[in-house]
Amino acid sequence: MATALITGPTAGIGRAFAEALAAKGMNLVLVSRDAGRLEQVAAQIRDSQGSHLQIEVLPADLSDRGQIDRVADRLRDPKRPVQVLVNNAGFGLVRGFGETEIDQEQQLLDVLVTAVLRLTHAAVPGMVTRGKGVIFNVSSVAGWITGSTYSAAKSWVTVFTEGLAQDLSGTGVRAVAVCPGYVRTEFHERADMDVAEVPAWMWLEAADVVAQAFRDAEQGRVISVTGPQYKAMATILQHAPRPLVRLASRSRGR
Ligand SMILES: NC(=O)c1ccc[n+]([C@@H]2O[C@H](COP(=O)([O-])OP(=O)(O)OC[C@H]3O[C@@H](n4cnc5c(N)ncnc54)[C@H](OP(=O)(O)O)[C@@H]3O)[C@@H](O)[C@H]2O)c1
C-alpha cells in the first residue's frame, strides 16, 4: 500500500489532506509539533477509515533544522517509500514587519520555506527512481500580493513548485502548488487575526481545497486554486501592474 507524509495534519488543510489520502487507502506519516494531538488524529482516522491503515506519527518542530532533517531521513528511507508528500505546515503573523520579533520572522521562513525546500529535496530522488510520486506544496493566494514575509514566503513556494514541476517533467513525479484563499481552519485564531469582517463568500472549506488539489494533480495542473472567486482574483493579481497590486495589498491590510 502506498504511503503519504503530511506536515501539519493536526488541523485545517493538513487534516483534510490526511483524511482524504486515508480515504484513498494510503498509509500515513503525520508530522507536526503536538505529539498528543498527532496520536488523536491517527486514532480518529483509523476509526473512520479502518484499522488496516498504517499511521505513523513523527513529532517534529519544522522551525528546527535538526528536526526537519529527521523528517527528511524518513522521506529518504528506501525501505519505507513515500509516494505523496504534502508540505502544508504553516502559520501567519498578524503584525507588520517592523512590529514583530526577528525570531518570529525567521521561524516563519524556516517553516514555510526551509522545511519545504529540505523535505522536497529529500523526497524527490526516491520518487524519480520509482517513476512516480506527487508533491503538494501548500502555498497561498497571498503569494501574489505584497503582505510582508508571509507573502514573500508563499511566493517562493509557488515559484519553487512551478520550477520543480518543470524539472520533474517526464519522470512520472508531479508537483502542485496549492494556493487557497481564506479557509476555515485554526490559522487565523492561532495568529490572533481579526477576520470578523471577511465576507462569507471569501471563505473556503479545507475539504474543498484538497479535492480541488487532487483534481488539478490528476489533470497535470501545476497551480491549484479553489473557487471561482479566487480563480478570478488569481488571474487579476498575476496580470495586474505591480503598483496596483501593492496598492490593493495595502488597502487589504488596513
Ligand atoms: N487558512 C487559510 O486561510 C490559509 C490560506 C492560504 C494558505 N494557508 C496555508 O495552509 C497551510 C495550513 O494552514 P491551516 O490554515 O490549515 O492552519 P492550521 O489549522 O493552523 O494548521 C496548521 C498546522 O501546521 C502545524 N504547524 C504549525 N507550525 C508548525 C511547526 N513549527 N512545525 C510543525 N508543524 C507546525 C500545526 O500543528 P502543531 O500545532 O501540532 O505543530 C497544524 O497542524 C499553511 O501553510 C498556511 O499558510 C492557509
PDB file of C-alpha atoms and ligand atoms in Angstrom:
ATOM      1  CA  MET A   1       0.000   0.000   0.000  1.00  0.00           C
ATOM      2  CA  ALA A   2       1.272   3.497  -0.840  1.00  0.00           C
ATOM      3  CA  THR A   3       2.287   5.986   1.857  1.00  0.00           C
ATOM      4  CA  ALA A   4       1.750   9.750   2.179  1.00  0.00           C
ATOM      5  CA  LEU A   5       3.679  12.067   4.518  1.00  0.00           C
ATOM      6  CA  ILE A   6       1.764  15.162   5.589  1.00  0.00           C
ATOM      7  CA  THR A   7       3.130  18.074   7.602  1.00  0.00           C
ATOM      8  CA  GLY A   8       0.670  19.960   9.791  1.00  0.00           C
ATOM      9  CA  PRO A   9      -2.094  17.289   9.829  1.00  0.00           C
ATOM     10  CA  THR A  10      -3.448  18.111  13.290  1.00  0.00           C
ATOM     11  CA  ALA A  11      -5.782  20.835  11.993  1.00  0.00           C
ATOM     12  CA  GLY A  12      -7.225  22.577   8.965  1.00  0.00           C
ATOM     13  CA  ILE A  13      -5.962  21.862   5.460  1.00  0.00           C
ATOM     14  CA  GLY A  14      -3.383  19.280   6.559  1.00  0.00           C
ATOM     15  CA  ARG A  15      -6.014  17.349   8.477  1.00  0.00           C
ATOM     16  CA  ALA A  16      -8.276  17.396   5.392  1.00  0.00           C
ATOM     17  CA  PHE A  17      -5.364  16.082   3.279  1.00  0.00           C
ATOM     18  CA  ALA A  18      -4.723  13.293   5.813  1.00  0.00           C
ATOM     19  CA  GLU A  19      -8.386  12.233   5.839  1.00  0.00           C
ATOM     20  CA  ALA A  20      -8.694  12.336   2.046  1.00  0.00           C
ATOM     21  CA  LEU A  21      -5.472  10.376   1.478  1.00  0.00           C
ATOM     22  CA  ALA A  22      -6.525   7.757   4.054  1.00  0.00           C
ATOM     23  CA  ALA A  23      -9.887   7.507   2.284  1.00  0.00           C
ATOM     24  CA  LYS A  24      -7.915   6.682  -0.882  1.00  0.00           C
ATOM     25  CA  GLY A  25      -6.375   3.778   1.070  1.00  0.00           C
ATOM     26  CA  MET A  26      -2.974   5.322   1.713  1.00  0.00           C
ATOM     27  CA  ASN A  27      -0.830   4.718   4.793  1.00  0.00           C
ATOM     28  CA  LEU A  28       0.128   7.945   6.527  1.00  0.00           C
ATOM     29  CA  VAL A  29       3.106   9.566   8.219  1.00  0.00           C
ATOM     30  CA  LEU A  30       1.864  12.519  10.273  1.00  0.00           C
ATOM     31  CA  VAL A  31       4.306  15.308  11.164  1.00  0.00           C
ATOM     32  CA  SER A  32       3.756  18.308  13.462  1.00  0.00           C
ATOM     33  CA  ARG A  33       4.770  19.511  16.937  1.00  0.00           C
ATOM     34  CA  ASP A  34       1.907  18.318  19.125  1.00  0.00           C
ATOM     35  CA  ALA A  35       2.556  14.605  19.734  1.00  0.00           C
ATOM     36  CA  GLY A  36      -0.677  14.078  21.718  1.00  0.00           C
ATOM     37  CA  ARG A  37      -2.797  15.632  19.012  1.00  0.00           C
ATOM     38  CA  LEU A  38      -0.995  13.638  16.299  1.00  0.00           C
ATOM     39  CA  GLU A  39      -1.907  10.427  18.158  1.00  0.00           C
ATOM     40  CA  GLN A  40      -5.528  11.594  18.459  1.00  0.00           C
ATOM     41  CA  VAL A  41      -5.758  12.351  14.730  1.00  0.00           C
ATOM     42  CA  ALA A  42      -4.153   8.975  13.918  1.00  0.00           C
ATOM     43  CA  ALA A  43      -6.715   7.184  16.148  1.00  0.00           C
ATOM     44  CA  GLN A  44      -9.648   9.105  14.641  1.00  0.00           C
ATOM     45  CA  ILE A  45      -8.534   8.330  11.083  1.00  0.00           C
ATOM     46  CA  ARG A  46      -8.022   4.653  11.957  1.00  0.00           C
ATOM     47  CA  ASP A  47     -11.534   4.601  13.460  1.00  0.00           C
ATOM     48  CA  SER A  48     -13.130   6.166  10.401  1.00  0.00           C
ATOM     49  CA  GLN A  49     -11.064   4.544   7.621  1.00  0.00           C
ATOM     50  CA  GLY A  50     -10.256   1.134   9.086  1.00  0.00           C
ATOM     51  CA  SER A  51      -7.512  -0.307  11.252  1.00  0.00           C
ATOM     52  CA  HIS A  52      -5.740  -1.846   8.224  1.00  0.00           C
ATOM     53  CA  LEU A  53      -4.102   1.557   7.591  1.00  0.00           C
ATOM     54  CA  GLN A  54      -0.601   2.060   8.956  1.00  0.00           C
ATOM     55  CA  ILE A  55      -0.395   5.503  10.530  1.00  0.00           C
ATOM     56  CA  GLU A  56       2.956   6.651  11.915  1.00  0.00           C
ATOM     57  CA  VAL A  57       3.286   9.798  13.967  1.00  0.00           C
ATOM     58  CA  LEU A  58       6.525  11.714  13.708  1.00  0.00           C
ATOM     59  CA  PRO A  59       6.508  14.695  16.109  1.00  0.00           C
ATOM     60  CA  ALA A  60       8.771  17.463  14.825  1.00  0.00           C
ATOM     61  CA  ASP A  61       9.037  21.228  15.035  1.00  0.00           C
ATOM     62  CA  LEU A  62       9.692  22.296  11.462  1.00  0.00           C
ATOM     63  CA  SER A  63      11.292  25.558  12.551  1.00  0.00           C
ATOM     64  CA  ASP A  64      14.241  23.491  13.845  1.00  0.00           C
ATOM     65  CA  ARG A  65      16.845  22.319  11.313  1.00  0.00           C
ATOM     66  CA  GLY A  66      17.702  19.112  13.213  1.00  0.00           C
ATOM     67  CA  GLN A  67      14.019  18.145  13.445  1.00  0.00           C
ATOM     68  CA  ILE A  68      13.426  18.931   9.753  1.00  0.00           C
ATOM     69  CA  ASP A  69      16.338  16.632   8.946  1.00  0.00           C
ATOM     70  CA  ARG A  70      14.799  13.780  10.985  1.00  0.00           C
ATOM     71  CA  VAL A  71      11.690  14.050   8.799  1.00  0.00           C
ATOM     72  CA  ALA A  72      13.940  14.238   5.698  1.00  0.00           C
ATOM     73  CA  ASP A  73      15.618  10.972   6.805  1.00  0.00           C
ATOM     74  CA  ARG A  74      12.194   9.308   6.964  1.00  0.00           C
ATOM     75  CA  LEU A  75      11.451  10.527   3.412  1.00  0.00           C
ATOM     76  CA  ARG A  76      14.765   9.119   2.143  1.00  0.00           C
ATOM     77  CA  ASP A  77      14.288   5.663   3.700  1.00  0.00           C
ATOM     78  CA  PRO A  78      14.238   3.308   0.680  1.00  0.00           C
ATOM     79  CA  LYS A  79      12.643   0.502   2.717  1.00  0.00           C
ATOM     80  CA  ARG A  80       9.586   2.627   3.527  1.00  0.00           C
ATOM     81  CA  PRO A  81       8.958   4.660   0.344  1.00  0.00           C
ATOM     82  CA  VAL A  82       6.727   7.723   0.429  1.00  0.00           C
ATOM     83  CA  GLN A  83       4.670   8.311  -2.738  1.00  0.00           C
ATOM     84  CA  VAL A  84       2.872  11.518  -1.717  1.00  0.00           C
ATOM     85  CA  LEU A  85       4.452  14.418   0.184  1.00  0.00           C
ATOM     86  CA  VAL A  86       2.219  17.218   1.443  1.00  0.00           C
ATOM     87  CA  ASN A  87       4.227  20.231   2.627  1.00  0.00           C
ATOM     88  CA  ASN A  88       1.438  22.004   4.455  1.00  0.00           C
ATOM     89  CA  ALA A  89       2.519  23.059   7.980  1.00  0.00           C
ATOM     90  CA  GLY A  90       2.445  26.790   8.431  1.00  0.00           C
ATOM     91  CA  PHE A  91       1.324  29.802  10.379  1.00  0.00           C
ATOM     92  CA  GLY A  92       0.920  33.529   9.902  1.00  0.00           C
ATOM     93  CA  LEU A  93       1.912  36.710  11.713  1.00  0.00           C
ATOM     94  CA  VAL A  94      -0.664  39.372  12.352  1.00  0.00           C
ATOM     95  CA  ARG A  95       1.712  42.303  12.817  1.00  0.00           C
ATOM     96  CA  GLY A  96       3.650  44.185  10.164  1.00  0.00           C
ATOM     97  CA  PHE A  97       7.370  43.645   9.659  1.00  0.00           C
ATOM     98  CA  GLY A  98       8.542  46.462  11.902  1.00  0.00           C
ATOM     99  CA  GLU A  99       6.407  45.272  14.810  1.00  0.00           C
ATOM    100  CA  THR A 100       7.458  41.625  15.008  1.00  0.00           C
ATOM    101  CA  GLU A 101      10.444  39.992  16.687  1.00  0.00           C
ATOM    102  CA  ILE A 102      13.153  38.913  14.276  1.00  0.00           C
ATOM    103  CA  ASP A 103      12.947  35.352  15.651  1.00  0.00           C
ATOM    104  CA  GLN A 104       9.257  35.176  14.642  1.00  0.00           C
ATOM    105  CA  GLU A 105      10.140  36.236  11.094  1.00  0.00           C
ATOM    106  CA  GLN A 106      12.961  33.685  10.987  1.00  0.00           C
ATOM    107  CA  GLN A 107      10.665  30.941  12.298  1.00  0.00           C
ATOM    108  CA  LEU A 108       8.133  31.814   9.604  1.00  0.00           C
ATOM    109  CA  LEU A 109      10.777  31.419   6.892  1.00  0.00           C
ATOM    110  CA  ASP A 110      12.063  28.196   8.474  1.00  0.00           C
ATOM    111  CA  VAL A 111       8.612  26.544   8.492  1.00  0.00           C
ATOM    112  CA  LEU A 112       7.221  27.974   5.232  1.00  0.00           C
ATOM    113  CA  VAL A 113      10.399  27.843   3.135  1.00  0.00           C
ATOM    114  CA  THR A 114      13.336  25.885   4.638  1.00  0.00           C
ATOM    115  CA  ALA A 115      11.223  22.884   5.655  1.00  0.00           C
ATOM    116  CA  VAL A 116       9.531  22.782   2.227  1.00  0.00           C
ATOM    117  CA  LEU A 117      12.913  23.014   0.488  1.00  0.00           C
ATOM    118  CA  ARG A 118      14.640  20.311   2.533  1.00  0.00           C
ATOM    119  CA  LEU A 119      11.709  17.866   2.668  1.00  0.00           C
ATOM    120  CA  THR A 120      11.128  18.168  -1.074  1.00  0.00           C
ATOM    121  CA  HIS A 121      14.839  17.664  -1.728  1.00  0.00           C
ATOM    122  CA  ALA A 122      14.773  14.531   0.424  1.00  0.00           C
ATOM    123  CA  ALA A 123      11.663  13.092  -1.272  1.00  0.00           C
ATOM    124  CA  VAL A 124      12.402  13.746  -4.951  1.00  0.00           C
ATOM    125  CA  PRO A 125      15.274  11.297  -5.727  1.00  0.00           C
ATOM    126  CA  GLY A 126      13.374   8.226  -4.464  1.00  0.00           C
ATOM    127  CA  MET A 127      10.204   9.279  -6.284  1.00  0.00           C
ATOM    128  CA  VAL A 128      12.154   9.777  -9.535  1.00  0.00           C
ATOM    129  CA  THR A 129      13.869   6.390  -9.174  1.00  0.00           C
ATOM    130  CA  ARG A 130      10.488   4.740  -8.649  1.00  0.00           C
ATOM    131  CA  GLY A 131       8.999   6.758 -11.540  1.00  0.00           C
ATOM    132  CA  LYS A 132       6.023   8.049  -9.568  1.00  0.00           C
ATOM    133  CA  GLY A 133       5.016  10.415  -6.823  1.00  0.00           C
ATOM    134  CA  VAL A 134       3.184  13.643  -6.082  1.00  0.00           C
ATOM    135  CA  ILE A 135       4.341  16.644  -4.064  1.00  0.00           C
ATOM    136  CA  PHE A 136       1.661  19.070  -2.897  1.00  0.00           C
ATOM    137  CA  ASN A 137       3.154  22.315  -1.582  1.00  0.00           C
ATOM    138  CA  VAL A 138       0.524  24.351   0.222  1.00  0.00           C
ATOM    139  CA  SER A 139       1.107  27.958  -0.784  1.00  0.00           C
ATOM    140  CA  SER A 140      -1.485  30.760  -0.832  1.00  0.00           C
ATOM    141  CA  VAL A 141      -3.101  33.439  -2.997  1.00  0.00           C
ATOM    142  CA  ALA A 142      -1.170  35.692  -0.588  1.00  0.00           C
ATOM    143  CA  GLY A 143       1.894  34.794  -2.669  1.00  0.00           C
ATOM    144  CA  TRP A 144       0.528  37.099  -5.386  1.00  0.00           C
ATOM    145  CA  ILE A 145       0.090  40.112  -3.081  1.00  0.00           C
ATOM    146  CA  THR A 146       2.604  42.091  -1.049  1.00  0.00           C
ATOM    147  CA  GLY A 147       1.875  41.043   2.539  1.00  0.00           C
ATOM    148  CA  SER A 148       5.345  41.109   4.094  1.00  0.00           C
ATOM    149  CA  THR A 149       7.354  37.945   4.900  1.00  0.00           C
ATOM    150  CA  TYR A 150       4.310  35.638   4.683  1.00  0.00           C
ATOM    151  CA  SER A 151       3.523  36.699   1.094  1.00  0.00           C
ATOM    152  CA  ALA A 152       7.182  36.559   0.111  1.00  0.00           C
ATOM    153  CA  ALA A 153       7.478  33.044   1.544  1.00  0.00           C
ATOM    154  CA  LYS A 154       4.332  31.851  -0.238  1.00  0.00           C
ATOM    155  CA  SER A 155       5.533  33.481  -3.462  1.00  0.00           C
ATOM    156  CA  TRP A 156       8.693  31.387  -3.067  1.00  0.00           C
ATOM    157  CA  VAL A 157       6.614  28.228  -2.522  1.00  0.00           C
ATOM    158  CA  THR A 158       4.585  28.823  -5.689  1.00  0.00           C
ATOM    159  CA  VAL A 159       7.543  29.677  -7.945  1.00  0.00           C
ATOM    160  CA  PHE A 160       9.663  26.895  -6.435  1.00  0.00           C
ATOM    161  CA  THR A 161       6.889  24.406  -7.176  1.00  0.00           C
ATOM    162  CA  GLU A 162       6.485  25.647 -10.750  1.00  0.00           C
ATOM    163  CA  GLY A 163      10.227  25.163 -11.331  1.00  0.00           C
ATOM    164  CA  LEU A 164      10.151  21.772  -9.642  1.00  0.00           C
ATOM    165  CA  ALA A 165       7.267  20.601 -11.838  1.00  0.00           C
ATOM    166  CA  GLN A 166       9.298  21.632 -14.880  1.00  0.00           C
ATOM    167  CA  ASP A 167      12.410  19.804 -13.644  1.00  0.00           C
ATOM    168  CA  LEU A 168      10.329  16.696 -12.966  1.00  0.00           C
ATOM    169  CA  SER A 169       8.635  16.683 -16.361  1.00  0.00           C
ATOM    170  CA  GLY A 170       8.762  13.195 -17.903  1.00  0.00           C
ATOM    171  CA  THR A 171       9.806  11.481 -14.634  1.00  0.00           C
ATOM    172  CA  GLY A 172       6.321  10.413 -13.552  1.00  0.00           C
ATOM    173  CA  VAL A 173       6.568  12.677 -10.497  1.00  0.00           C
ATOM    174  CA  ARG A 174       4.252  15.686 -10.238  1.00  0.00           C
ATOM    175  CA  ALA A 175       4.409  18.865  -8.173  1.00  0.00           C
ATOM    176  CA  VAL A 176       1.399  21.044  -7.383  1.00  0.00           C
ATOM    177  CA  ALA A 177       1.311  24.435  -5.646  1.00  0.00           C
ATOM    178  CA  VAL A 178      -1.962  24.618  -3.720  1.00  0.00           C
ATOM    179  CA  CYS A 179      -2.952  28.295  -3.471  1.00  0.00           C
ATOM    180  CA  PRO A 180      -6.020  28.770  -1.260  1.00  0.00           C
ATOM    181  CA  GLY A 181      -7.704  31.997  -0.233  1.00  0.00           C
ATOM    182  CA  TYR A 182      -9.348  32.254   3.205  1.00  0.00           C
ATOM    183  CA  VAL A 183     -10.005  28.755   4.564  1.00  0.00           C
ATOM    184  CA  ARG A 184     -11.889  27.984   7.784  1.00  0.00           C
ATOM    185  CA  THR A 185      -9.119  26.461   9.922  1.00  0.00           C
ATOM    186  CA  GLU A 186      -7.274  27.328  13.134  1.00  0.00           C
ATOM    187  CA  PHE A 187      -4.838  29.524  11.184  1.00  0.00           C
ATOM    188  CA  HIS A 188      -6.392  32.938  11.938  1.00  0.00           C
ATOM    189  CA  GLU A 189      -7.150  32.214  15.593  1.00  0.00           C
ATOM    190  CA  ARG A 190      -3.612  30.938  16.188  1.00  0.00           C
ATOM    191  CA  ALA A 191      -2.237  34.159  14.681  1.00  0.00           C
ATOM    192  CA  ASP A 192      -4.736  36.257  16.650  1.00  0.00           C
ATOM    193  CA  MET A 193      -6.070  37.722  13.380  1.00  0.00           C
ATOM    194  CA  ASP A 194      -9.409  39.504  13.368  1.00  0.00           C
ATOM    195  CA  VAL A 195     -11.299  38.028  10.424  1.00  0.00           C
ATOM    196  CA  ALA A 196     -14.778  39.125  11.529  1.00  0.00           C
ATOM    197  CA  GLU A 197     -15.107  41.408   8.512  1.00  0.00           C
ATOM    198  CA  VAL A 198     -14.092  38.858   5.898  1.00  0.00           C
ATOM    199  CA  PRO A 199     -17.306  38.326   3.905  1.00  0.00           C
ATOM    200  CA  ALA A 200     -18.894  34.872   3.756  1.00  0.00           C
ATOM    201  CA  TRP A 201     -18.235  34.495   0.004  1.00  0.00           C
ATOM    202  CA  MET A 202     -14.479  34.608   0.637  1.00  0.00           C
ATOM    203  CA  TRP A 203     -14.391  31.568   2.924  1.00  0.00           C
ATOM    204  CA  LEU A 204     -13.446  28.115   1.634  1.00  0.00           C
ATOM    205  CA  GLU A 205     -13.718  24.705   3.298  1.00  0.00           C
ATOM    206  CA  ALA A 206     -10.467  22.739   3.725  1.00  0.00           C
ATOM    207  CA  ALA A 207     -12.018  19.595   2.188  1.00  0.00           C
ATOM    208  CA  ASP A 208     -12.869  21.544  -0.995  1.00  0.00           C
ATOM    209  CA  VAL A 209      -9.286  22.866  -1.256  1.00  0.00           C
ATOM    210  CA  VAL A 210      -7.971  19.300  -1.014  1.00  0.00           C
ATOM    211  CA  ALA A 211     -10.498  17.906  -3.524  1.00  0.00           C
ATOM    212  CA  GLN A 212      -9.510  20.640  -5.995  1.00  0.00           C
ATOM    213  CA  ALA A 213      -5.799  19.876  -5.420  1.00  0.00           C
ATOM    214  CA  PHE A 214      -6.375  16.187  -6.272  1.00  0.00           C
ATOM    215  CA  ARG A 215      -8.330  17.107  -9.420  1.00  0.00           C
ATOM    216  CA  ASP A 216      -5.608  19.515 -10.516  1.00  0.00           C
ATOM    217  CA  ALA A 217      -2.862  16.942  -9.881  1.00  0.00           C
ATOM    218  CA  GLU A 218      -4.742  14.387 -11.983  1.00  0.00           C
ATOM    219  CA  GLN A 219      -5.164  16.902 -14.801  1.00  0.00           C
ATOM    220  CA  GLY A 220      -1.490  17.882 -14.735  1.00  0.00           C
ATOM    221  CA  ARG A 221      -2.073  21.422 -13.449  1.00  0.00           C
ATOM    222  CA  VAL A 222       0.837  22.905 -11.511  1.00  0.00           C
ATOM    223  CA  ILE A 223      -1.127  25.601  -9.672  1.00  0.00           C
ATOM    224  CA  SER A 224      -4.316  24.723  -7.840  1.00  0.00           C
ATOM    225  CA  VAL A 225      -6.770  27.474  -6.941  1.00  0.00           C
ATOM    226  CA  THR A 226     -10.136  26.666  -5.343  1.00  0.00           C
ATOM    227  CA  GLY A 227     -13.349  28.540  -6.093  1.00  0.00           C
ATOM    228  CA  PRO A 228     -14.405  30.911  -8.903  1.00  0.00           C
ATOM    229  CA  GLN A 229     -13.814  33.969  -6.682  1.00  0.00           C
ATOM    230  CA  TYR A 230     -10.163  33.033  -6.123  1.00  0.00           C
ATOM    231  CA  LYS A 231      -9.593  31.861  -9.723  1.00  0.00           C
ATOM    232  CA  ALA A 232     -10.679  35.358 -10.846  1.00  0.00           C
ATOM    233  CA  MET A 233      -8.556  37.013  -8.152  1.00  0.00           C
ATOM    234  CA  ALA A 234      -5.505  34.912  -9.045  1.00  0.00           C
ATOM    235  CA  THR A 235      -5.812  35.832 -12.731  1.00  0.00           C
ATOM    236  CA  ILE A 236      -6.128  39.536 -11.933  1.00  0.00           C
ATOM    237  CA  LEU A 237      -3.261  39.536  -9.424  1.00  0.00           C
ATOM    238  CA  GLN A 238      -0.916  37.707 -11.805  1.00  0.00           C
ATOM    239  CA  HIS A 239      -1.608  40.161 -14.641  1.00  0.00           C
ATOM    240  CA  ALA A 240      -2.113  43.472 -12.847  1.00  0.00           C
ATOM    241  CA  PRO A 241       0.688  46.058 -12.785  1.00  0.00           C
ATOM    242  CA  ARG A 242       2.688  45.665  -9.560  1.00  0.00           C
ATOM    243  CA  PRO A 243       1.981  49.232  -8.320  1.00  0.00           C
ATOM    244  CA  LEU A 244      -1.723  48.343  -8.409  1.00  0.00           C
ATOM    245  CA  VAL A 245      -1.075  45.067  -6.590  1.00  0.00           C
ATOM    246  CA  ARG A 246       0.861  46.958  -3.913  1.00  0.00           C
ATOM    247  CA  LEU A 247      -1.989  49.445  -3.568  1.00  0.00           C
ATOM    248  CA  ALA A 248      -4.577  46.668  -3.290  1.00  0.00           C
ATOM    249  CA  SER A 249      -2.396  44.832  -0.750  1.00  0.00           C
ATOM    250  CA  ARG A 250      -2.107  47.994   1.354  1.00  0.00           C
ATOM    251  CA  SER A 251      -5.819  48.654   1.473  1.00  0.00           C
ATOM    252  CA  ARG A 252      -6.445  44.971   2.216  1.00  0.00           C
ATOM    253  CA  GLY A 253      -4.074  45.259   5.176  1.00  0.00           C
ATOM    254  CA  ARG A 254      -5.987  48.204   6.568  1.00  0.00           C
TER     255      ARG A 254
HETATM  256  N1  LIG B   1      -6.374  29.041   6.498  1.00  0.00           N
HETATM  257  C1  LIG B   1      -6.155  29.873   5.487  1.00  0.00           C
HETATM  258  O1  LIG B   1      -6.919  30.826   5.256  1.00  0.00           O
HETATM  259  C2  LIG B   1      -4.972  29.641   4.573  1.00  0.00           C
HETATM  260  C3  LIG B   1      -4.961  30.310   3.347  1.00  0.00           C
HETATM  261  C4  LIG B   1      -3.911  30.120   2.477  1.00  0.00           C
HETATM  262  C5  LIG B   1      -2.876  29.265   2.824  1.00  0.00           C
HETATM  263  N2  LIG B   1      -2.902  28.643   4.026  1.00  0.00           N
HETATM  264  C6  LIG B   1      -1.769  27.743   4.341  1.00  0.00           C
HETATM  265  O2  LIG B   1      -2.272  26.456   4.612  1.00  0.00           O
HETATM  266  C7  LIG B   1      -1.357  25.732   5.424  1.00  0.00           C
HETATM  267  C8  LIG B   1      -2.115  25.064   6.562  1.00  0.00           C
HETATM  268  O3  LIG B   1      -2.701  26.070   7.351  1.00  0.00           O
HETATM  269  P1  LIG B   1      -4.118  25.886   8.055  1.00  0.00           P
HETATM  270  O4  LIG B   1      -4.951  27.012   7.613  1.00  0.00           O
HETATM  271  O5  LIG B   1      -4.624  24.509   7.918  1.00  0.00           O
HETATM  272  O6  LIG B   1      -3.686  26.205   9.565  1.00  0.00           O
HETATM  273  P2  LIG B   1      -3.964  25.482  10.960  1.00  0.00           P
HETATM  274  O7  LIG B   1      -5.356  24.987  11.037  1.00  0.00           O
HETATM  275  O8  LIG B   1      -3.491  26.462  11.989  1.00  0.00           O
HETATM  276  O9  LIG B   1      -2.962  24.218  10.929  1.00  0.00           O
HETATM  277  C9  LIG B   1      -1.579  24.432  10.908  1.00  0.00           C
HETATM  278  C10 LIG B   1      -0.858  23.087  11.028  1.00  0.00           C
HETATM  279  O10 LIG B   1       0.564  23.335  10.932  1.00  0.00           O
HETATM  280  C11 LIG B   1       1.225  22.734  12.034  1.00  0.00           C
HETATM  281  N3  LIG B   1       2.387  23.545  12.388  1.00  0.00           N
HETATM  282  C12 LIG B   1       2.430  24.866  12.662  1.00  0.00           C
HETATM  283  N4  LIG B   1       3.676  25.250  12.999  1.00  0.00           N
HETATM  284  C13 LIG B   1       4.449  24.129  12.919  1.00  0.00           C
HETATM  285  C14 LIG B   1       5.824  23.860  13.172  1.00  0.00           C
HETATM  286  N5  LIG B   1       6.693  24.830  13.614  1.00  0.00           N
HETATM  287  N6  LIG B   1       6.278  22.605  12.996  1.00  0.00           N
HETATM  288  C15 LIG B   1       5.432  21.622  12.597  1.00  0.00           C
HETATM  289  N7  LIG B   1       4.130  21.806  12.351  1.00  0.00           N
HETATM  290  C16 LIG B   1       3.640  23.053  12.533  1.00  0.00           C
HETATM  291  C17 LIG B   1       0.169  22.685  13.147  1.00  0.00           C
HETATM  292  O11 LIG B   1       0.396  21.593  14.026  1.00  0.00           O
HETATM  293  P3  LIG B   1       1.063  21.677  15.504  1.00  0.00           P
HETATM  294  O12 LIG B   1       0.458  22.833  16.223  1.00  0.00           O
HETATM  295  O13 LIG B   1       0.774  20.332  16.093  1.00  0.00           O
HETATM  296  O14 LIG B   1       2.532  21.833  15.258  1.00  0.00           O
HETATM  297  C18 LIG B   1      -1.097  22.413  12.343  1.00  0.00           C
HETATM  298  O15 LIG B   1      -1.240  21.020  12.133  1.00  0.00           O
HETATM  299  C19 LIG B   1      -0.309  26.752   5.890  1.00  0.00           C
HETATM  300  O16 LIG B   1       0.870  26.592   5.133  1.00  0.00           O
HETATM  301  C20 LIG B   1      -0.965  28.093   5.586  1.00  0.00           C
HETATM  302  O17 LIG B   1      -0.006  29.093   5.357  1.00  0.00           O
HETATM  303  C21 LIG B   1      -3.918  28.798   4.903  1.00  0.00           C
END
